Short mmCIF file of C-alpha atoms in Angstrom, two decimals:
data_model
loop_
_atom_site.label_atom_id
_atom_site.label_comp_id
_atom_site.label_asym_id
_atom_site.label_seq_id
_atom_site.Cartn_x
_atom_site.Cartn_y
_atom_site.Cartn_z
CA MET A 1 -15.67 -1.41 7.81
CA SER A 2 -18.97 0.50 7.65
CA ILE A 3 -17.05 3.78 7.83
CA ILE A 4 -14.89 2.72 4.87
CA ILE A 5 -17.92 1.70 2.79
CA LEU A 6 -19.76 4.94 3.61
CA SER A 7 -16.70 7.02 2.75
CA ILE A 8 -16.28 5.27 -0.60
CA LEU A 9 -19.95 5.86 -1.41
CA VAL A 10 -19.50 9.56 -0.67
CA LEU A 11 -16.47 9.65 -2.97
CA VAL A 12 -18.38 7.91 -5.76
CA ILE A 13 -21.33 10.32 -5.52
CA ALA A 14 -18.98 13.32 -5.44
CA TYR A 15 -17.08 11.97 -8.44
CA ILE A 16 -20.26 11.61 -10.52
CA MET A 17 -21.49 15.08 -9.56
CA VAL A 18 -18.19 16.75 -10.41
CA SER A 19 -18.05 14.83 -13.68
CA LEU A 20 -21.52 15.96 -14.69
CA ILE A 21 -20.79 19.58 -13.83
CA THR A 22 -17.40 19.78 -15.60
CA GLY A 23 -18.30 17.62 -18.57
CA LYS A 24 -15.06 15.69 -18.16
CA ALA A 25 -16.56 12.46 -16.89
CA ARG A 26 -14.86 9.14 -16.96
CA PHE A 27 -18.33 7.65 -16.43
CA PHE A 28 -18.55 4.30 -14.74
CA LYS A 29 -18.96 1.44 -17.17
CA PHE A 30 -20.10 -1.87 -15.72
CA ASP A 31 -20.12 -5.41 -17.17
CA TYR A 32 -17.68 -4.60 -19.94
CA SER A 33 -16.32 -7.21 -22.32
CA VAL A 34 -12.91 -7.16 -24.02
CA SER A 35 -12.73 -6.87 -27.80
CA ASN A 36 -11.37 -9.78 -29.86
CA GLU A 37 -11.17 -7.69 -33.06
CA LEU A 38 -7.46 -7.51 -34.01
CA VAL A 39 -6.61 -4.06 -35.42
CA VAL A 40 -2.81 -3.84 -34.92
CA ASP A 41 -0.02 -6.41 -34.90
CA LYS A 42 3.35 -4.83 -35.64
CA TYR A 43 7.03 -5.30 -34.83
CA LEU A 44 8.98 -2.09 -34.15
CA ASP A 45 12.39 -0.90 -32.99
CA THR A 46 11.91 1.04 -29.75
CA THR A 47 15.30 0.49 -28.10
CA SER A 48 15.87 4.22 -27.50
CA LYS A 49 12.25 5.40 -27.49
CA ASP A 50 9.81 6.23 -24.73
CA ILE A 51 6.43 4.47 -24.69
CA GLU A 52 3.21 6.45 -24.20
CA ILE A 53 -0.21 4.78 -24.00
CA THR A 54 -3.49 6.66 -23.60
CA ALA A 55 -6.81 4.79 -23.40
CA ASP A 56 -10.41 5.57 -22.49
CA MET A 57 -11.33 1.98 -21.68
CA SER A 58 -8.77 -0.77 -22.11
CA ASP A 59 -7.00 -3.66 -20.46
CA ILE A 60 -3.28 -2.96 -20.88
CA HIS A 61 -0.52 -5.55 -20.52
CA ILE A 62 3.20 -4.81 -21.03
CA TYR A 63 5.16 -8.06 -21.38
CA SER A 64 8.88 -8.49 -20.68
CA THR A 65 10.65 -10.60 -23.33
CA ASP A 66 14.12 -11.68 -24.47
CA ASP A 67 13.49 -10.28 -27.97
CA LEU A 68 15.24 -7.08 -29.09
CA LYS A 69 12.26 -5.94 -31.16
CA THR A 70 9.04 -4.50 -29.77
CA ARG A 71 5.71 -6.01 -30.71
CA VAL A 72 2.42 -4.10 -30.42
CA VAL A 73 -0.88 -5.99 -30.52
CA ILE A 74 -4.18 -4.12 -30.18
CA PHE A 75 -7.75 -5.42 -30.14
CA GLY A 76 -10.55 -2.89 -30.47
CA ASP A 77 -12.07 -0.41 -32.93
CA GLU A 78 -9.74 0.38 -35.84
CA GLU A 79 -11.24 3.85 -36.33
CA LYS A 80 -10.59 4.70 -32.68
CA THR A 81 -7.06 3.28 -32.52
CA THR A 82 -3.88 5.16 -33.44
CA LEU A 83 -0.24 4.03 -33.43
CA ASN A 84 2.41 6.69 -34.07
CA ASP A 85 6.04 5.56 -34.31
CA GLU A 86 7.89 8.82 -33.86
CA THR A 87 11.63 9.51 -33.66
CA ASN A 88 11.93 9.32 -29.89
CA LEU A 89 8.44 8.18 -28.91
CA LEU A 90 6.06 5.31 -29.57
CA ARG A 91 2.56 6.69 -29.03
CA ILE A 92 -0.51 4.43 -28.70
CA LYS A 93 -4.02 5.80 -28.30
CA SER A 94 -7.37 4.03 -27.96
CA THR A 95 -10.68 5.83 -27.55
CA THR A 96 -14.25 4.63 -27.09
CA LYS A 97 -17.64 6.00 -28.04
CA LYS A 98 -18.92 8.56 -25.59
CA CYS A 99 -21.67 7.65 -23.18
CA ILE A 100 -23.91 9.72 -20.92
CA GLY A 101 -24.43 8.51 -17.37
CA ILE A 102 -23.76 4.94 -16.23
CA CYS A 103 -23.09 2.63 -19.17
CA PHE A 104 -23.54 -1.12 -19.44
CA ASN A 105 -22.35 -3.83 -21.87
CA ASN A 106 -19.40 -1.79 -23.06
CA GLU A 107 -16.55 -3.31 -25.05
CA ALA A 108 -13.06 -2.47 -23.91
CA ALA A 109 -9.98 -2.49 -26.07
CA LYS A 110 -7.00 -4.69 -25.27
CA ILE A 111 -3.48 -3.34 -25.69
CA GLU A 112 -0.50 -5.68 -25.51
CA VAL A 113 3.08 -4.46 -25.82
CA TYR A 114 6.02 -6.88 -25.82
CA LEU A 115 9.22 -5.07 -24.80
CA PRO A 116 12.81 -6.24 -24.29
CA LYS A 117 13.41 -6.86 -20.59
CA THR A 118 16.47 -4.56 -20.88
CA PHE A 119 14.23 -1.61 -21.83
CA SER A 120 15.53 1.42 -19.91
CA ASN A 121 13.44 4.33 -21.16
CA SER A 122 10.10 5.55 -19.82
CA ILE A 123 6.71 3.85 -19.99
CA THR A 124 3.80 6.25 -19.47
CA ILE A 125 0.23 4.94 -19.26
CA LYS A 126 -3.00 6.88 -18.78
CA ASN A 127 -6.07 4.65 -18.64
CA ALA A 128 -9.57 5.76 -17.67
CA TYR A 129 -11.12 2.33 -17.15
CA GLY A 130 -9.54 -1.14 -17.11
CA ASP A 131 -6.65 -3.06 -15.59
CA VAL A 132 -2.98 -2.23 -16.15
CA ASP A 133 -0.38 -5.00 -15.84
CA LEU A 134 3.39 -4.61 -16.32
CA GLU A 135 6.05 -7.28 -16.00
CA ASP A 136 9.78 -6.99 -15.13
CA PHE A 137 11.46 -3.80 -16.40
CA ARG A 138 14.05 -3.14 -13.71
CA GLU A 139 15.78 -0.33 -15.64
CA ALA A 140 12.63 1.50 -16.76
CA ILE A 141 10.92 4.61 -15.47
CA ILE A 142 7.22 3.76 -15.13
CA ASN A 143 4.37 6.28 -14.78
CA ILE A 144 0.76 5.07 -14.51
CA ASP A 145 -2.37 7.17 -14.09
CA SER A 146 -5.54 5.10 -13.78
CA ASP A 147 -9.09 6.22 -13.00
CA CYS A 148 -10.73 2.86 -12.34
CA GLY A 149 -9.08 -0.56 -12.40
CA ASP A 150 -6.36 -2.63 -10.75
CA VAL A 151 -2.69 -1.81 -11.38
CA LYS A 152 0.06 -4.41 -11.12
CA VAL A 153 3.79 -3.90 -11.72
CA ILE A 154 6.39 -6.61 -11.15
CA GLU A 155 9.47 -4.38 -11.24
CA GLY A 156 10.69 -0.96 -12.32
CA LYS A 157 13.52 1.40 -11.48
CA ASN A 158 11.39 4.42 -10.61
CA VAL A 159 7.66 3.68 -10.40
CA SER A 160 4.91 6.27 -10.07
CA ILE A 161 1.29 5.10 -9.79
CA ASN A 162 -1.79 7.26 -9.28
CA ASN A 163 -4.96 5.17 -9.07
CA ALA A 164 -8.41 6.44 -8.16
CA TYR A 165 -10.45 3.24 -7.71
CA GLY A 166 -8.68 -0.13 -7.62
CA ASP A 167 -5.91 -2.10 -5.95
CA ILE A 168 -2.21 -1.45 -6.54
CA LYS A 169 0.45 -4.17 -6.45
CA LEU A 170 4.17 -3.53 -6.92
CA LYS A 171 6.78 -6.20 -6.40
CA LYS A 172 10.04 -4.25 -6.59
CA ALA A 173 11.35 -0.74 -7.24
CA ILE A 174 14.26 1.43 -6.24
CA GLU A 175 11.94 4.38 -5.74
CA ALA A 176 8.14 4.34 -5.71
CA ASN A 177 5.62 7.15 -5.58
CA ILE A 178 2.20 5.59 -4.98
CA LYS A 179 -1.13 7.33 -4.55
CA ALA A 180 -4.58 5.72 -4.24
CA SER A 181 -8.01 7.16 -3.54
CA ALA A 182 -9.86 3.91 -2.79
CA GLY A 183 -8.15 0.53 -2.87
CA ASP A 184 -5.48 -1.55 -1.18
CA ILE A 185 -1.76 -0.95 -1.78
CA ASP A 186 0.49 -4.03 -1.68
CA LEU A 187 4.25 -3.44 -2.08
CA GLU A 188 6.99 -6.04 -1.74
CA SER A 189 10.46 -4.44 -1.86
CA LEU A 190 11.45 -0.75 -2.00
CA ASN A 191 14.49 1.41 -1.33
CA LYS A 192 12.53 4.63 -1.09
CA GLY A 193 8.77 5.12 -0.98
CA PHE A 194 6.31 8.01 -0.99
CA ILE A 195 2.91 6.45 -0.39
CA LYS A 196 -0.52 7.97 0.16
CA ASN A 197 -3.86 6.18 0.44
CA SER A 198 -7.25 7.67 1.22
CA TYR A 199 -9.37 4.53 1.78
CA GLY A 200 -7.70 1.12 1.94
CA ASP A 201 -4.91 -0.84 3.58
CA ILE A 202 -1.20 -0.37 2.92
CA LYS A 203 0.95 -3.49 3.15
CA ILE A 204 4.71 -3.52 2.57
CA THR A 205 7.00 -6.51 2.88
CA LYS A 206 10.37 -4.72 3.06
CA ILE A 207 11.76 -1.20 2.84
CA ASP A 208 15.52 -0.66 2.82
CA GLY A 209 16.13 3.08 2.83
CA SER A 210 13.42 5.60 3.70
CA PHE A 211 9.71 6.32 3.31
CA ASP A 212 6.91 8.78 3.87
CA ILE A 213 3.49 7.18 4.28
CA GLU A 214 0.12 8.89 4.75
CA SER A 215 -3.18 7.05 5.21
CA ASN A 216 -6.63 8.47 5.88
CA CYS A 217 -8.54 5.27 6.58
CA GLY A 218 -6.96 1.80 6.68
CA ASP A 219 -4.25 -0.28 8.32
CA VAL A 220 -0.55 0.27 7.58
CA THR A 221 1.59 -2.86 7.91
CA ILE A 222 5.33 -3.20 7.20
CA GLU A 223 7.07 -6.51 7.87
CA GLU A 224 10.72 -5.34 7.67
CA VAL A 225 12.14 -1.82 8.01
CA PHE A 226 15.84 -0.99 7.55
CA LEU A 227 16.10 2.78 7.60
CA LYS A 228 19.02 4.87 6.35
CA GLU A 229 17.16 8.19 6.70
CA ASN A 230 14.43 9.61 8.92
CA SER A 231 10.98 8.33 7.91
CA ASN A 232 7.36 8.93 8.76
CA ILE A 233 3.95 7.25 8.94
CA LYS A 234 0.82 9.30 9.56
CA ASN A 235 -2.54 7.53 9.86
CA ASP A 236 -5.93 9.00 10.68
CA LEU A 237 -7.99 5.84 11.21
CA GLY A 238 -6.49 2.35 11.40
CA ASN A 239 -3.70 0.40 13.01
CA ILE A 240 0.03 0.79 12.36
CA LYS A 241 2.00 -2.46 12.58
CA ILE A 242 5.78 -2.72 12.14
CA GLY A 243 7.79 -5.92 12.31
CA LYS A 244 11.57 -6.18 12.20
CA THR A 245 13.66 -2.97 12.25
CA ASN A 246 17.28 -1.95 12.47
CA GLU A 247 18.49 0.01 15.49
CA ILE A 248 16.43 3.19 15.12
CA TYR A 249 14.57 5.55 17.42
CA ILE A 250 10.80 5.18 17.18
CA ASP A 251 8.75 8.25 18.07
CA ALA A 252 5.20 6.91 18.33
CA LYS A 253 2.04 8.76 19.35
CA THR A 254 -1.63 7.83 19.04
CA SER A 255 -4.59 9.95 20.17
CA LEU A 256 -6.96 7.02 20.64
CA GLY A 257 -5.41 3.54 20.94
CA ASP A 258 -2.52 1.58 22.42
CA THR A 259 1.20 1.93 21.69
CA LYS A 260 3.52 -1.08 22.04
CA ILE A 261 7.21 -0.94 21.06
CA HIS A 262 9.44 -3.92 21.81
CA GLU A 263 12.86 -2.29 21.31
CA ASN A 264 13.70 1.40 21.03
CA TYR A 265 17.11 2.98 20.48
CA ASN A 266 17.05 6.51 21.91
CA LYS A 267 20.62 7.30 20.83
CA SER A 268 20.07 6.46 17.17
CA ASP A 269 20.62 9.21 14.58
CA ILE A 270 17.67 7.87 12.58
CA THR A 271 14.06 8.40 13.69
CA LEU A 272 10.90 6.66 12.56
CA LYS A 273 7.95 8.89 13.47
CA LEU A 274 4.58 7.15 13.85
CA THR A 275 1.48 9.30 14.33
CA ASN A 276 -2.05 7.92 14.64
CA ASN A 277 -5.33 9.65 15.42
CA CYS A 278 -7.42 6.54 16.03
CA GLY A 279 -5.82 3.10 16.15
CA ASP A 280 -3.09 1.02 17.76
CA ILE A 281 0.64 1.30 17.07
CA THR A 282 2.61 -1.92 17.38
CA VAL A 283 6.34 -2.41 16.69
CA LYS A 284 7.59 -6.00 17.16
CA ASN A 285 11.28 -5.40 16.45
#
């Protein structure tokens, strides 16, 4: 635990230094409140449009509804809020006043979008600071880039999440590409996953297909694995724990730690490769 904390502190210091040098800081803002100043409340037709949201500091929630119309509700600063309803794109942008250094008592915007649950276009979100929460859009392509805040998605078709500081939770996706710098990753059900975490645990309930997982510091736990293609887990520091599997060959090696595999199928055409530098490998299939 002390190694994780020390590593995160090093990352934070490096982040601030790079930000100051480049002038592109997403400076840390503590103790923020959420605005209750309503600046937008509109109904739109976005059936065949992509959604793009860009925010400096905002809590963002995309709701899944039975309505055919889209509703956009924004709380914040009217002068720093833009809503462009273009031919093929709904573009939402929220900015905040610039601050130098570490800022306190900041007011974040709040962006709420109510979309039909049958929405099948793309949802792209880039948020510097604040939580991002999406509900059930099983046909949508979801792309989220967050600097600091938790990210939660109930369901998407193809889901891509890049989060620097904060936890990631995804309930269901056909394909997921998940990357975190510091925070836990919690995934429930995937067909295909590409997952990378620098500092934090990775927990997956079920994967039915294939995956490639890389972790620098943290445990990797998967309850159920049903592979259709060769897959891989590489961990530098932390335990690897696998529960139920189909009949696959498990190629497991750890430099420092114990390896325990209950059942292994050497004649299988499918291989799960597990590599660990420091930590135990346990497969309870």
